[in-house]
XYZ file of C-alpha atoms in Angstrom:
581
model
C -226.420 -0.282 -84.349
C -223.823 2.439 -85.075
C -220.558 1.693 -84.944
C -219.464 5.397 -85.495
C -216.599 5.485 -82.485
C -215.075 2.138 -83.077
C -210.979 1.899 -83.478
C -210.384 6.107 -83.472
C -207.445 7.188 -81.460
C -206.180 10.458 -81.298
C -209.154 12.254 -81.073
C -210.819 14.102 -84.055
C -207.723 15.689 -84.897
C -207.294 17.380 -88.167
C -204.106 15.787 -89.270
C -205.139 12.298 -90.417
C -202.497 9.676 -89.871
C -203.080 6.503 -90.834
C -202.574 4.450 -94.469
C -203.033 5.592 -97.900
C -206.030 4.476 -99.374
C -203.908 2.577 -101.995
C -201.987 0.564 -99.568
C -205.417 -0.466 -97.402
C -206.869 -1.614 -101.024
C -203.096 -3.726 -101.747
C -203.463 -5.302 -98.394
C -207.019 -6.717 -98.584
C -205.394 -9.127 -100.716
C -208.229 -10.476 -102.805
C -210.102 -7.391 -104.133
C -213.290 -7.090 -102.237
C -213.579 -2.986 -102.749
C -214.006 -1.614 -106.085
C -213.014 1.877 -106.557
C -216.089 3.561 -108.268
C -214.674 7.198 -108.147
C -211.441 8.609 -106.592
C -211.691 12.715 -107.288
C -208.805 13.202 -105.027
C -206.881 10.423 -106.202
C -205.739 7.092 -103.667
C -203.821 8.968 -101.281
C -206.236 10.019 -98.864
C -205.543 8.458 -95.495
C -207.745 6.266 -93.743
C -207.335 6.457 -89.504
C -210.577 4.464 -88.700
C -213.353 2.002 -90.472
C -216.395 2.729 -88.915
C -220.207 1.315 -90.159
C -222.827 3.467 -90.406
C -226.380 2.970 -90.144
C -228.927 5.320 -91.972
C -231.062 5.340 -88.838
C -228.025 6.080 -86.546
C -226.794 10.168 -86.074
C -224.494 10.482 -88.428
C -221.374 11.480 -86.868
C -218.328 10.641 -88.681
C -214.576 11.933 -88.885
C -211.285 13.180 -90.695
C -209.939 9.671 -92.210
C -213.077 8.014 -91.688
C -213.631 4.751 -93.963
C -217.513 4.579 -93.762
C -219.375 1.756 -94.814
C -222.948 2.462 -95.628
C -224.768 -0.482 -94.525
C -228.516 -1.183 -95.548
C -229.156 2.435 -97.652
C -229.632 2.942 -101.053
C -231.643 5.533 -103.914
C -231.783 9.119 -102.418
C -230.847 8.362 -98.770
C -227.326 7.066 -100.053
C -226.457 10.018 -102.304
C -227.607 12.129 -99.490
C -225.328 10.133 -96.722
C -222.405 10.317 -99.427
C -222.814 13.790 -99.534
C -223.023 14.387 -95.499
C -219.905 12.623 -94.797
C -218.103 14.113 -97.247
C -219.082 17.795 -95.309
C -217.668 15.994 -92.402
C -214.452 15.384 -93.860
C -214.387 11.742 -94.151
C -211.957 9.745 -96.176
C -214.076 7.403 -98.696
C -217.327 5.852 -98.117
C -218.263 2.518 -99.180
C -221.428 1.194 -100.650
C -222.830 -1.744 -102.156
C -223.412 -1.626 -106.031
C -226.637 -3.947 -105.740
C -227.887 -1.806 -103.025
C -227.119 1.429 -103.501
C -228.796 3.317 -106.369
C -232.249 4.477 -107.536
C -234.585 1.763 -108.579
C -236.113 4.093 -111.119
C -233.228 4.690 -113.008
C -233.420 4.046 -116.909
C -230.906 1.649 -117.455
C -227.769 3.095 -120.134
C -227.787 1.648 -123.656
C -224.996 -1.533 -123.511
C -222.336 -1.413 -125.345
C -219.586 -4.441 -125.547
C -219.513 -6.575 -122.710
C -221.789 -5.932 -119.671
C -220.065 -3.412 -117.234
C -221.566 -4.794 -113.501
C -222.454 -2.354 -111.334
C -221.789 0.221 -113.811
C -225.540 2.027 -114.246
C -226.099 1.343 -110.726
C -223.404 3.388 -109.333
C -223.305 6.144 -111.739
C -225.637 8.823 -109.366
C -223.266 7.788 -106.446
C -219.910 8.363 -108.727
C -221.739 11.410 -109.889
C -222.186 12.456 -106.116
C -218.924 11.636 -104.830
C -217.205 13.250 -107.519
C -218.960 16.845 -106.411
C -218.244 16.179 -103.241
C -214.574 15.256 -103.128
C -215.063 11.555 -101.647
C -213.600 8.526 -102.922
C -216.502 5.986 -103.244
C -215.896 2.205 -103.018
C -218.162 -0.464 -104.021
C -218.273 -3.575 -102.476
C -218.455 -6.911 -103.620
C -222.317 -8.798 -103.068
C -220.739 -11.745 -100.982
C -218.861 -9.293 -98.464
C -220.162 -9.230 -95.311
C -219.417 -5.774 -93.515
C -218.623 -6.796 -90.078
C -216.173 -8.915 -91.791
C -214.994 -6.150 -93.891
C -214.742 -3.466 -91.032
C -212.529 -6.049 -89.135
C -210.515 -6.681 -92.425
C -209.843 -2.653 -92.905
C -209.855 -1.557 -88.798
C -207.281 -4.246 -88.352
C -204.900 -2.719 -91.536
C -205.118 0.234 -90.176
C -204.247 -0.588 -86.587
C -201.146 -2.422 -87.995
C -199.848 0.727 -89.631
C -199.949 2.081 -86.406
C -197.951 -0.591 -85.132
C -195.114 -0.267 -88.183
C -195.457 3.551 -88.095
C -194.380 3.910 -92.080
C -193.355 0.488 -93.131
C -194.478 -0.599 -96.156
C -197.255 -2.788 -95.760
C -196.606 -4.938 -98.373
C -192.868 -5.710 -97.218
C -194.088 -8.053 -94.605
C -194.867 -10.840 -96.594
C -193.934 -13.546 -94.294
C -194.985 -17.165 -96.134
C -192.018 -18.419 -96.939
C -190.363 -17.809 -93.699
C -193.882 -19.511 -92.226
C -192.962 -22.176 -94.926
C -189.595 -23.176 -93.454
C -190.781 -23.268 -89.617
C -193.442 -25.892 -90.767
C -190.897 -28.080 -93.256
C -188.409 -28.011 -89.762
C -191.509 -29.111 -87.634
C -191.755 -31.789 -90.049
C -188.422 -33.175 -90.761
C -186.967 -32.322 -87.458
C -184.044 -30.123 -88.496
C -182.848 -26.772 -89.250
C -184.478 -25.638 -92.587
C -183.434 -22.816 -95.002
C -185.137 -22.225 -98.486
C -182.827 -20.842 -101.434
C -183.346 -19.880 -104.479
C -182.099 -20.814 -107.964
C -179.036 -18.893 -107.552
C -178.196 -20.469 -103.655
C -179.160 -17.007 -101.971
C -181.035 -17.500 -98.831
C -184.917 -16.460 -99.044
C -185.979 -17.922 -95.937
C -185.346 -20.008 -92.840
C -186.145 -21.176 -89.616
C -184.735 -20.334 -86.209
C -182.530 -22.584 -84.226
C -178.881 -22.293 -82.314
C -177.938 -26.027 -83.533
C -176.390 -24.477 -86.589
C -173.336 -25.765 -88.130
C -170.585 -23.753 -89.955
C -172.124 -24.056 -93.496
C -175.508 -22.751 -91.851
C -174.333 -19.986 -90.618
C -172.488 -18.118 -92.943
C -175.446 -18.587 -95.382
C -177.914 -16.833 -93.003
C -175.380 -14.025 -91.896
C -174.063 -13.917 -95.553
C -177.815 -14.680 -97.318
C -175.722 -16.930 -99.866
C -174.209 -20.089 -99.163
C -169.810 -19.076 -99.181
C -168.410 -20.004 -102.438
C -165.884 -22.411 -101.201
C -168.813 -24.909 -100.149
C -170.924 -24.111 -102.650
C -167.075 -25.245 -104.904
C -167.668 -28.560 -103.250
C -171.286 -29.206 -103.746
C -171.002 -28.632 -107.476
C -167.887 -30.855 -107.542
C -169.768 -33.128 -105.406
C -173.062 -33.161 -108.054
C -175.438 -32.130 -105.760
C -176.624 -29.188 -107.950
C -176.880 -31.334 -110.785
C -179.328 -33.749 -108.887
C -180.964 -31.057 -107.593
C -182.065 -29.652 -110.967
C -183.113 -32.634 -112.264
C -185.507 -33.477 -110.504
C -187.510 -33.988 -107.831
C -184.896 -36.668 -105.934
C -184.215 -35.836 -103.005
C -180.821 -35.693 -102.218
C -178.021 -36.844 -99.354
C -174.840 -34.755 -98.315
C -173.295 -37.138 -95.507
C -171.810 -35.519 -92.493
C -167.998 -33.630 -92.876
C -166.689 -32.572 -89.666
C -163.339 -31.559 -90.645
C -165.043 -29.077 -93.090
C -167.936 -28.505 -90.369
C -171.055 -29.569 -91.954
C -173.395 -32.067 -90.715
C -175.492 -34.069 -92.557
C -178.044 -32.953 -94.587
C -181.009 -33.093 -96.658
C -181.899 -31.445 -99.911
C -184.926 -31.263 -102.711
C -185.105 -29.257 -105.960
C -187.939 -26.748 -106.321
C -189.108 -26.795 -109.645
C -192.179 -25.538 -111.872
C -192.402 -28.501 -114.526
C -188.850 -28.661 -115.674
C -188.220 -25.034 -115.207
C -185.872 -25.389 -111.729
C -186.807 -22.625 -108.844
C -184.740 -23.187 -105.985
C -183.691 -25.550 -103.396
C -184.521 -26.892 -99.447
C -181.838 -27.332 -97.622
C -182.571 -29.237 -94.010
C -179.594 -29.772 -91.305
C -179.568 -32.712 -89.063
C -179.302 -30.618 -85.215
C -178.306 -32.930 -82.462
C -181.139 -35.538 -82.817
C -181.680 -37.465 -85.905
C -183.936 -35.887 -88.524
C -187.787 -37.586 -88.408
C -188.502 -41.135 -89.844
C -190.562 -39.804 -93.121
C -188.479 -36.678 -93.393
C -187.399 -37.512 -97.077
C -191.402 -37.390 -97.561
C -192.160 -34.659 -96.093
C -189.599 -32.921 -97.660
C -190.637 -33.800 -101.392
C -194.308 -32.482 -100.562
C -192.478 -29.291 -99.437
C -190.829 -28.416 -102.592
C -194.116 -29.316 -104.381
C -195.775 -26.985 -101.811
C -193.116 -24.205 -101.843
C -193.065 -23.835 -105.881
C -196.130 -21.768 -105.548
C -194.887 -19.424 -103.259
C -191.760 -19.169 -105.210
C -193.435 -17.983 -108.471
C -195.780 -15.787 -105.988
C -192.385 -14.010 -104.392
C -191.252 -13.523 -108.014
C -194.671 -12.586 -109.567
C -194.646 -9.629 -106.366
C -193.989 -6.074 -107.622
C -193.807 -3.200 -106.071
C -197.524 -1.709 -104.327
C -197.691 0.898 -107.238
C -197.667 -1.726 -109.994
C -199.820 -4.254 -108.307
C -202.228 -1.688 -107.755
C -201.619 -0.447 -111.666
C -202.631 -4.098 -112.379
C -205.708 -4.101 -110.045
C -206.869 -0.541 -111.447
C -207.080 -2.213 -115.123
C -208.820 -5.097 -114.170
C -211.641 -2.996 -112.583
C -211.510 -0.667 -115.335
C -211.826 -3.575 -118.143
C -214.857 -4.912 -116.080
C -216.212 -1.575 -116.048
C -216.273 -1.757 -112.517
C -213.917 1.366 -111.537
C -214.711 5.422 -112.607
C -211.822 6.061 -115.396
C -210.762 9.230 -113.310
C -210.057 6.798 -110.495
C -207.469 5.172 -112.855
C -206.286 8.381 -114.215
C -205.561 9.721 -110.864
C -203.507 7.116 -109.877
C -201.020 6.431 -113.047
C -199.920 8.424 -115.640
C -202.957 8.366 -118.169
C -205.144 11.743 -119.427
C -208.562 10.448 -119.154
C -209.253 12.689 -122.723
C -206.823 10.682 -124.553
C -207.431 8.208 -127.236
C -206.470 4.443 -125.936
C -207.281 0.404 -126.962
C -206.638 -2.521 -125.893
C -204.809 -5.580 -127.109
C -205.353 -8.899 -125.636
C -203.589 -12.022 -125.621
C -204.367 -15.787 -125.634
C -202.878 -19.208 -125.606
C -203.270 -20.930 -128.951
C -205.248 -24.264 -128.729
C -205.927 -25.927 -125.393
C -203.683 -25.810 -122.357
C -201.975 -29.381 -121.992
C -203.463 -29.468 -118.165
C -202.282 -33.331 -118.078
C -198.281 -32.696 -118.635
C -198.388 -28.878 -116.492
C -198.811 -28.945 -113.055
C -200.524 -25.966 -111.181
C -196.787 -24.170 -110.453
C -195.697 -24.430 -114.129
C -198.976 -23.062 -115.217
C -198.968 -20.128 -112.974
C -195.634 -19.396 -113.617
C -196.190 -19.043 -117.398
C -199.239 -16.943 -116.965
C -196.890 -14.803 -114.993
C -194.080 -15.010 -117.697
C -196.325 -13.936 -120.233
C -197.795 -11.141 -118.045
C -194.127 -9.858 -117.979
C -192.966 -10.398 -121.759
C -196.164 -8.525 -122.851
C -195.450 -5.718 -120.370
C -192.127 -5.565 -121.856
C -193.152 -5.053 -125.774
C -196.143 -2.715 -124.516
C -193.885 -0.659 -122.181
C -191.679 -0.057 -124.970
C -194.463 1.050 -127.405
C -195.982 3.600 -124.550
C -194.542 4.486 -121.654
C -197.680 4.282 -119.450
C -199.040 1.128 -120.721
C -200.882 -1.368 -118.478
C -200.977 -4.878 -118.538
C -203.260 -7.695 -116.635
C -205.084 -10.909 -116.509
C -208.433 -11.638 -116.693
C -210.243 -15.362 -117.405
C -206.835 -16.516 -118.533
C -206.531 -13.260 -121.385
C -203.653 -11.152 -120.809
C -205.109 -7.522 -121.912
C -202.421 -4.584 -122.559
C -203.945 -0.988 -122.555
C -201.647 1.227 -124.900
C -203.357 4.754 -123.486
C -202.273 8.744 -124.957
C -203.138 7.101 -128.232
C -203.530 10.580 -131.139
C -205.201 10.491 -134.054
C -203.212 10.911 -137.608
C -203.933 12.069 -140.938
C -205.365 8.767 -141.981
C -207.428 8.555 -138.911
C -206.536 5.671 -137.274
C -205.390 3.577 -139.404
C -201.409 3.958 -138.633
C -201.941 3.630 -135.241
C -203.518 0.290 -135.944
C -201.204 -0.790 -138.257
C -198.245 0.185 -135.579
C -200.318 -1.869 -132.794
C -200.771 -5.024 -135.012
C -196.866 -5.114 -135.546
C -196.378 -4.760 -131.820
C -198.840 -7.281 -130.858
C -197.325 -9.554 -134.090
C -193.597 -9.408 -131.907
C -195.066 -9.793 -128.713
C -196.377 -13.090 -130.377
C -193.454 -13.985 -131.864
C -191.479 -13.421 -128.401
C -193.505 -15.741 -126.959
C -192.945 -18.631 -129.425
C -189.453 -18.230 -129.668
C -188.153 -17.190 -125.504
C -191.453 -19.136 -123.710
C -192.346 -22.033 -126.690
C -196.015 -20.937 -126.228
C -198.235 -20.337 -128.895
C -200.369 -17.147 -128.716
C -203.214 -15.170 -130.311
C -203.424 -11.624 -130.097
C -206.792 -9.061 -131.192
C -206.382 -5.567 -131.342
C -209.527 -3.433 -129.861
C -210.620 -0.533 -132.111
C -209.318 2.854 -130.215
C -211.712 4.498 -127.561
C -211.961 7.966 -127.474
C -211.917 8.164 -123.793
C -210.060 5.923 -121.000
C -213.923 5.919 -120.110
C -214.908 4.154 -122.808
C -212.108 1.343 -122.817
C -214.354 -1.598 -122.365
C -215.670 -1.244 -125.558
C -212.247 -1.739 -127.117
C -211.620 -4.502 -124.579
C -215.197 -5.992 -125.811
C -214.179 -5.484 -129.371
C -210.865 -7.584 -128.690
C -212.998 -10.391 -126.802
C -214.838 -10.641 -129.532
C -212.195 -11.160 -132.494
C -210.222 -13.263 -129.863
C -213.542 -15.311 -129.627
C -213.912 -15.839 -133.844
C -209.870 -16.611 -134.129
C -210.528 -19.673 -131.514
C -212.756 -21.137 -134.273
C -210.000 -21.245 -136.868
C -208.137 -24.154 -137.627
C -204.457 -24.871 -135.974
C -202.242 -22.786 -137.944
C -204.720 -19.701 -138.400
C -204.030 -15.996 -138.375
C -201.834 -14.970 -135.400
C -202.631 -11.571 -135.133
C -206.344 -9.757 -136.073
C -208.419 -6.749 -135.897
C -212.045 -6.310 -136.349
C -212.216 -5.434 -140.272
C -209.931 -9.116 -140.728
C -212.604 -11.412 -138.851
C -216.214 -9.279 -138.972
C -217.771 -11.521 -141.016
C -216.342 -14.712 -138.739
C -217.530 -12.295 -135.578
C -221.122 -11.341 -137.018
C -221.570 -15.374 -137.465
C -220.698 -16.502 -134.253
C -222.757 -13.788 -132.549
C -225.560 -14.891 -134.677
C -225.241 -18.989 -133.830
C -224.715 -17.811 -130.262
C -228.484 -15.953 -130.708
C -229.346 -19.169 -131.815
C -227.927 -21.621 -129.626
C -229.556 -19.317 -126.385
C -232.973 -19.337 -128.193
C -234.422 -22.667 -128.748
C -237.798 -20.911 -130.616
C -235.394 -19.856 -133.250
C -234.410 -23.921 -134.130
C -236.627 -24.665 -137.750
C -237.715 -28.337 -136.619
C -236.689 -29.315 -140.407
C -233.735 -29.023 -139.797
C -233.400 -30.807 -136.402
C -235.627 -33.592 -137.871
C -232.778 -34.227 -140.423
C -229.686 -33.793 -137.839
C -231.716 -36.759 -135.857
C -232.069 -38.728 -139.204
C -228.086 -38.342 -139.965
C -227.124 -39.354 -136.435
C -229.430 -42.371 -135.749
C -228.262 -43.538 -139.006
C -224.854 -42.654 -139.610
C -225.038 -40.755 -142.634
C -223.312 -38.079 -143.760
C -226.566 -36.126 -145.176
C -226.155 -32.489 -142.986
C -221.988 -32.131 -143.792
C -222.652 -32.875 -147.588
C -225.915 -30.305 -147.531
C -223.706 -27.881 -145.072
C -220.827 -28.152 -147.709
C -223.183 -27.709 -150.381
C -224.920 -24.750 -149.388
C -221.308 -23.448 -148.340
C -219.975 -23.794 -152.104
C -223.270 -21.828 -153.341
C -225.069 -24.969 -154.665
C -221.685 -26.058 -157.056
C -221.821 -29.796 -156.937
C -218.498 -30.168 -158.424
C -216.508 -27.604 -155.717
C -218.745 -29.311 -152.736
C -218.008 -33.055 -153.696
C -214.123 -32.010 -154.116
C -213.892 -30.460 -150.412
C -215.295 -33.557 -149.339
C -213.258 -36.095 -151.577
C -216.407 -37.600 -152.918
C -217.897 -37.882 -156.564
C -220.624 -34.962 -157.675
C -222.958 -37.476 -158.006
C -222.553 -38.734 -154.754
C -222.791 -35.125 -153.216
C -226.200 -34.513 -156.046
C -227.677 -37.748 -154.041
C -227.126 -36.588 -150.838
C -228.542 -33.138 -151.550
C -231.492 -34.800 -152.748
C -231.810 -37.202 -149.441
C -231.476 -34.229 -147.482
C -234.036 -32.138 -148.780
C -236.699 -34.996 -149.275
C -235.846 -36.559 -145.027
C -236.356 -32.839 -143.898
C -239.072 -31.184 -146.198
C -236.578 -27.911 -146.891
C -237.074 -26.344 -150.338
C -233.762 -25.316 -151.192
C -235.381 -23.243 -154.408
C -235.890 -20.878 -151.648
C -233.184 -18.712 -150.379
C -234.512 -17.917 -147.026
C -234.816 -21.651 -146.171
C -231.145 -22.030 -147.756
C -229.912 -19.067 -145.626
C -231.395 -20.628 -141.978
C -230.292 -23.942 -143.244
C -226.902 -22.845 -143.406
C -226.590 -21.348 -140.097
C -228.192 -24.087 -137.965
C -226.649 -26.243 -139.665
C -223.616 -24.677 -139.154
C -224.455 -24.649 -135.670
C -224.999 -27.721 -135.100
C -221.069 -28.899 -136.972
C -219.921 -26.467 -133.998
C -221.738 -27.651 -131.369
C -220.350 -31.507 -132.454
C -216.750 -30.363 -133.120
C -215.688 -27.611 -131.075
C -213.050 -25.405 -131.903
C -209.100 -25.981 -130.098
């Protein structure tokens, strides 16, 4: 079934109306588009979300969003190419669905780029043709999607230039359900007693009031409820606290709870007693609220402006290899034909999940998405910073090459990442790692330097507390190579020399310490003396052991291909038993 005339108004006029492409994207929310190619940048203006069926007439317009349902190989590029003639906005596809089957797949390089050789004759296509081309997540349905996008579009309508993302309503929503609840008037302020939200009543008293109309609470109370210690008790902790009723100064009684993340105070509820009592479990209900309302707190704060959020979104899809670099080049202030890498950032050791609650862990994700911006801002100007599997990655783009090659522009990057480190230790009390990606010679080809960083980030997890801080590729290749290698290992089971598992069996069945003294052995180049030391045992102990070993598992360690396999399964195995962090 075409759905070709669904949603248009106004005709098939030439002047699109409508919103940016950008701001439809921001206020999906959760990305479920992917921008695969953008040749005339994020501007365009969608007017109407129609879905297209390769069987229907094609007969799209200006500002069209088309979704390409069911079509892929040759038919696609050739629908892509139609609608494009007819002067329609973007076209969306999906990247499982969409391309030739008979296409060789591109040599890999760094992590796996999804969708990436899939889409490329599509990109290629939409790029001639001047259409922005969005790929759609698998798990999308469209009909959902085409409601999603019509219904964006219909509410620009509606706001006829507001900002879409200026509408964020949740903590207003918050307060009407905390006054359902406790039965009074509700406002929620933050750390610094301005007014962020509240609900709507005309029971207000005097104190109410000339917060709302002033969005702070007037200094002269706000005098008496620090000489009164409510603040105090409010940043505390999560008591919930009791201002009795003061006619003569025109405040009735009242109900208050800190907001906090962890220990880190965020704000405050206020509730007013109207003419009936507040509810029975009001003081409950309130304490879940704060709990509740700490998320949205570090959400309102985490909120930037639509161009940076979108900034943020662009390098995520662009360090998945999921977005054309053009795209992102179109849309912030990068040169696609510049040099750039990528630094990325992670917590030292394991995240303490038992003493953080969910709020103070999101908000110092977001603190640390902010101090790194900071340092990398200040090294380029059009740096971009983001968060992916709980990595922060910086791209430092416009990078040039100097007389020694690259080498002083790494040596510059390892001192920034070195003081974003520091920073962190010393204003958050967080201890990071950072890995510096070798430079790309492209924007295009910044997933290999985001790979590269993955992968030294990976090799610096399996240090010991108290390890390097910072590292590049030439500190930890050896340490890289290695784990790559156990990881072959570890996925292929045919590669496991059954000598060697028949003597990790003996050693755990009966509690010997035969594979660490062997693994230590073989580590220390067959010197007794240096292997019994590292293990605080005597060299004829360690000689005895050696012996055991070889004799339980049948390995002749005169050879030094069985001494090198050894050595890495065995060293596979002391990984697999005592994980790094």
């Amino acid at each position: 079934m075409s759905d070709v005339t669904a949603g248009r108004s106004g005709g098939e006029a030439e002047a699109v109306a409508g919103v940016p492409l950008r701001e439809l994207l921001l206020a999906l929310g959760e990305p479920v588009l992917d921008v695969a190619a953008a040749p005339e940048g994020l501007d365009v203006r969608v007017d109407n979300v129609v879905i297209l069926d390769p069987e229907d007439r094609t007969e799209v317009g200006p500002g069209d969003l088309v979704l390409l349902v069911g079509v892929r190989g040759a038919a696609a590029r050739r629908l892509v190419r139609t609608v494009a003639r007819q002067r329609a906005a973007a076209v969306a596809v999906k990247a499982g669905t969409s391309a030739d089957e008979d296409l060789p797949p591109s040599p890999g390089r760094g992590r796996p780029r999804p969708g990436g050789d899939v889409l490329m004759p599509l990109r290629t296509e939409a790029r001639e043709s001047g259409i922005a081309l969005l790929a759609v997540r698998p798990q999308v349905r469209w009909e959902k999607l085409q409601a999603l996008c019509q219904g964006i579009v219909d509410n620009a309508r509606l706001i006829a230039g507001e900002d879409l993302d200026e509408a964020d309503s949740d903590l207003f929503s918050m307060a009407q359900t905390i006054a359902r609840l406790t039965g009074g008037l509700v406002s929620i302020e933050d750390s610094a007693s301005r007014v962020l939200a509240y609900s709507s009543s005309a029971e207000v008293d005097e104190l109410r009031r000339l917060s709302v109309l002033g969005r702070r609470g007037p200094e002269s109370y706000l005098a008496l409820l620090r000489e009164w210690g409510v603040f105090t008790r409010l940043r505390s902790g999560e008591e919930v606290v009791r201002i009795d009723e003061h006619p003569e100064l025109g405040i009735r009684r009242r109900l208050a709870v800190g907001i906090h993340a962890g220990s880190r105070p965020l704000g405050s509820i206020w509730v007013q007693e109207g003419s009936r009592p507040l509810a029975e479990h009001a003081e409950e209900a309130l304490l879940g609220a704060a709990r509740a309302t700490a998320l949205h707190m570090i959400r309102r704060r985490a909120q930037t402006s639509a161009g940076l959020r979108l900034r943020e979104d662009l390098l995520s899809s662009l360090l998945e290899g999921r977005i054309d670099a053009d795209a992102l080049a179109g849309t912030v202030e990068v040169r696609p034909e510049r040099a750039a890498l990528v630094v990325a950032f992670a917590r030292a050791g394991k995240e303490d999940t038992q003493k953080a609650d969910r709020s103070e862990r999101e908000l110092n994700r977001r603190r640390l998405v902010d101090l790194v911006s900071v340092h990398a801002a200040a090294y380029r100007r059009g740096s971009l910073v983001t968060e992916l599997g709980g990595r922060v990655y910086a791209l430092l783009p416009d990078l040039a090459r100097g007389r020694q090659g690259w080498a002083g522009t790494e040596q510059g990057v390892v001192s920034l990442a070195g003081r974003t480190v520091a920073a962190a230790r010393d204003a958050l009390g967080l201890a990071m790692r950072a890995a510096v990606g070798s430079p790309a010679e492209r924007l295009g080809d910044v997933p290999d330097s985001r790979a590269e960083a993955d992968r030294v980030l990976d090799a610096m997890e399996r240090e010991p507390e108290g390890g390097r801080e910072v590292a590049t590729i030439s500190d930890v290749r050896s340490q890289v190579l290695v784990g790559e290698t156990l990881a072959h290992l570890r996925a292929d089971p045919s590669l496991r020399d059954p000598r060697v598992t028949r003597l990790v069996e003996y050693d755990r069945t009966g509690n010997s310490e035969l594979v660490r003294s062997l693994l230590a052995y073989l580590e220390a180049f067959g010197d007794a003396r240096a292997a019994a030391e590292r293990l605080h045992v005597h060299p004829n102990t360690l000689r005895y052991r050696v012996r055991r070993a070889a004799s339980v598992s049948g390995i002749d360690l005169g050879d030094p291909g069985e001494r090198l396999f050894t050595q890495l399964q065995l060293l596979l195995e002391q990984r697999e038993r005592d994980p790094p962090g």
